Amino acid sequence: MTVRAKMKCFTVTPLNSGDPNERTAQIHLIPVYGDSEENKTWSKWTPSGEVRLFVTNPSAIDQFEAGKEFYVDFTLAE
């Protein structure tokens, strides 16, 4: 079974890794609020939580922008 949560990118914060050739960022995601059916699939009432990612892949960092919404799927890894 997979649980799908709709999350909004709250912030993309560049981080100083100490290496001028390395690009690092912290990505902060928060749940999308609302009474939509897709929210009800994982949270019966107001969703709460957060996901923080520390990313060092520049092409992955570029996929995130504050204010954009993403689906986050949780699937059991066997």
PDB file of C-alpha atoms in Angstrom:
ATOM      1  CA  MET A   1       0.000   0.000   0.000  1.00  0.00           C
ATOM      2  CA  THR A   2       1.144   3.540  -0.756  1.00  0.00           C
ATOM      3  CA  VAL A   3       0.233   6.655   1.198  1.00  0.00           C
ATOM      4  CA  ARG A   4       0.244   9.815  -0.885  1.00  0.00           C
ATOM      5  CA  ALA A   5       0.478  13.242   0.733  1.00  0.00           C
ATOM      6  CA  LYS A   6       0.241  16.550  -1.089  1.00  0.00           C
ATOM      7  CA  MET A   7       2.971  18.875   0.172  1.00  0.00           C
ATOM      8  CA  LYS A   8       3.890  22.487  -0.553  1.00  0.00           C
ATOM      9  CA  CYS A   9       7.494  23.590  -0.840  1.00  0.00           C
ATOM     10  CA  PHE A  10       7.712  26.149   1.950  1.00  0.00           C
ATOM     11  CA  THR A  11      11.368  27.146   1.557  1.00  0.00           C
ATOM     12  CA  VAL A  12      14.504  26.323  -0.415  1.00  0.00           C
ATOM     13  CA  THR A  13      17.461  27.453   1.684  1.00  0.00           C
ATOM     14  CA  PRO A  14      20.956  27.430   0.157  1.00  0.00           C
ATOM     15  CA  LEU A  15      23.534  26.074   2.598  1.00  0.00           C
ATOM     16  CA  ASN A  16      27.238  26.762   2.803  1.00  0.00           C
ATOM     17  CA  SER A  17      29.036  23.411   2.649  1.00  0.00           C
ATOM     18  CA  GLY A  18      32.479  24.995   2.841  1.00  0.00           C
ATOM     19  CA  ASP A  19      33.296  23.846  -0.686  1.00  0.00           C
ATOM     20  CA  PRO A  20      32.756  26.616  -3.263  1.00  0.00           C
ATOM     21  CA  ASN A  21      32.267  23.967  -5.989  1.00  0.00           C
ATOM     22  CA  GLU A  22      29.466  22.204  -4.139  1.00  0.00           C
ATOM     23  CA  ARG A  23      25.834  23.341  -4.090  1.00  0.00           C
ATOM     24  CA  THR A  24      23.708  22.272  -1.124  1.00  0.00           C
ATOM     25  CA  ALA A  25      20.204  23.283  -0.056  1.00  0.00           C
ATOM     26  CA  GLN A  26      17.636  22.474   2.586  1.00  0.00           C
ATOM     27  CA  ILE A  27      14.178  21.822   1.124  1.00  0.00           C
ATOM     28  CA  HIS A  28      11.289  22.275   3.579  1.00  0.00           C
ATOM     29  CA  LEU A  29       7.889  20.805   2.672  1.00  0.00           C
ATOM     30  CA  ILE A  30       4.634  21.242   4.603  1.00  0.00           C
ATOM     31  CA  PRO A  31       1.211  19.613   4.072  1.00  0.00           C
ATOM     32  CA  VAL A  32      -1.306  21.241   1.775  1.00  0.00           C
ATOM     33  CA  TYR A  33      -4.351  22.216   3.808  1.00  0.00           C
ATOM     34  CA  GLY A  34      -7.889  21.868   2.597  1.00  0.00           C
ATOM     35  CA  ASP A  35     -10.879  19.582   2.504  1.00  0.00           C
ATOM     36  CA  SER A  36      -9.964  17.890  -0.765  1.00  0.00           C
ATOM     37  CA  GLU A  37     -10.429  14.158  -1.256  1.00  0.00           C
ATOM     38  CA  GLU A  38      -6.683  13.725  -1.849  1.00  0.00           C
ATOM     39  CA  ASN A  39      -5.967  15.161   1.612  1.00  0.00           C
ATOM     40  CA  LYS A  40      -8.535  12.845   3.202  1.00  0.00           C
ATOM     41  CA  THR A  41      -6.675   9.793   1.876  1.00  0.00           C
ATOM     42  CA  TRP A  42      -3.936  10.295   4.464  1.00  0.00           C
ATOM     43  CA  SER A  43      -5.283  12.753   7.048  1.00  0.00           C
ATOM     44  CA  LYS A  44      -8.904  12.718   8.176  1.00  0.00           C
ATOM     45  CA  TRP A  45      -8.714  16.272   9.516  1.00  0.00           C
ATOM     46  CA  THR A  46      -6.252  19.129   9.129  1.00  0.00           C
ATOM     47  CA  PRO A  47      -2.952  17.581   8.042  1.00  0.00           C
ATOM     48  CA  SER A  48       0.123  18.362  10.070  1.00  0.00           C
ATOM     49  CA  GLY A  49       3.783  17.557   9.596  1.00  0.00           C
ATOM     50  CA  GLU A  50       6.857  18.458   7.628  1.00  0.00           C
ATOM     51  CA  VAL A  51       9.576  16.987   5.463  1.00  0.00           C
ATOM     52  CA  ARG A  52      13.095  18.451   5.414  1.00  0.00           C
ATOM     53  CA  LEU A  53      15.564  17.309   2.806  1.00  0.00           C
ATOM     54  CA  PHE A  54      19.234  18.225   2.623  1.00  0.00           C
ATOM     55  CA  VAL A  55      20.063  17.985  -1.070  1.00  0.00           C
ATOM     56  CA  THR A  56      23.479  18.119  -2.758  1.00  0.00           C
ATOM     57  CA  ASN A  57      22.404  17.346  -6.325  1.00  0.00           C
ATOM     58  CA  PRO A  58      22.056  20.673  -8.209  1.00  0.00           C
ATOM     59  CA  SER A  59      19.570  19.269 -10.737  1.00  0.00           C
ATOM     60  CA  ALA A  60      17.388  17.979  -7.894  1.00  0.00           C
ATOM     61  CA  ILE A  61      17.578  21.312  -6.055  1.00  0.00           C
ATOM     62  CA  ASP A  62      16.395  23.058  -9.229  1.00  0.00           C
ATOM     63  CA  GLN A  63      13.149  21.021  -9.197  1.00  0.00           C
ATOM     64  CA  PHE A  64      11.989  22.751  -6.005  1.00  0.00           C
ATOM     65  CA  GLU A  65      10.603  26.270  -5.740  1.00  0.00           C
ATOM     66  CA  ALA A  66       8.843  27.827  -2.758  1.00  0.00           C
ATOM     67  CA  GLY A  67       5.078  27.805  -3.280  1.00  0.00           C
ATOM     68  CA  LYS A  68       4.976  24.822  -5.661  1.00  0.00           C
ATOM     69  CA  GLU A  69       3.073  21.694  -4.637  1.00  0.00           C
ATOM     70  CA  PHE A  70       4.321  18.121  -4.834  1.00  0.00           C
ATOM     71  CA  TYR A  71       3.025  14.648  -4.158  1.00  0.00           C
ATOM     72  CA  VAL A  72       5.071  12.664  -1.664  1.00  0.00           C
ATOM     73  CA  ASP A  73       4.524   8.902  -1.848  1.00  0.00           C
ATOM     74  CA  PHE A  74       5.366   6.589   1.029  1.00  0.00           C
ATOM     75  CA  THR A  75       5.758   2.995  -0.109  1.00  0.00           C
ATOM     76  CA  LEU A  76       7.098   0.173   2.032  1.00  0.00           C
ATOM     77  CA  ALA A  77      10.673  -0.676   1.082  1.00  0.00           C
ATOM     78  CA  GLU A  78      11.197  -4.398   1.405  1.00  0.00           C
TER      79      GLU A  78
END
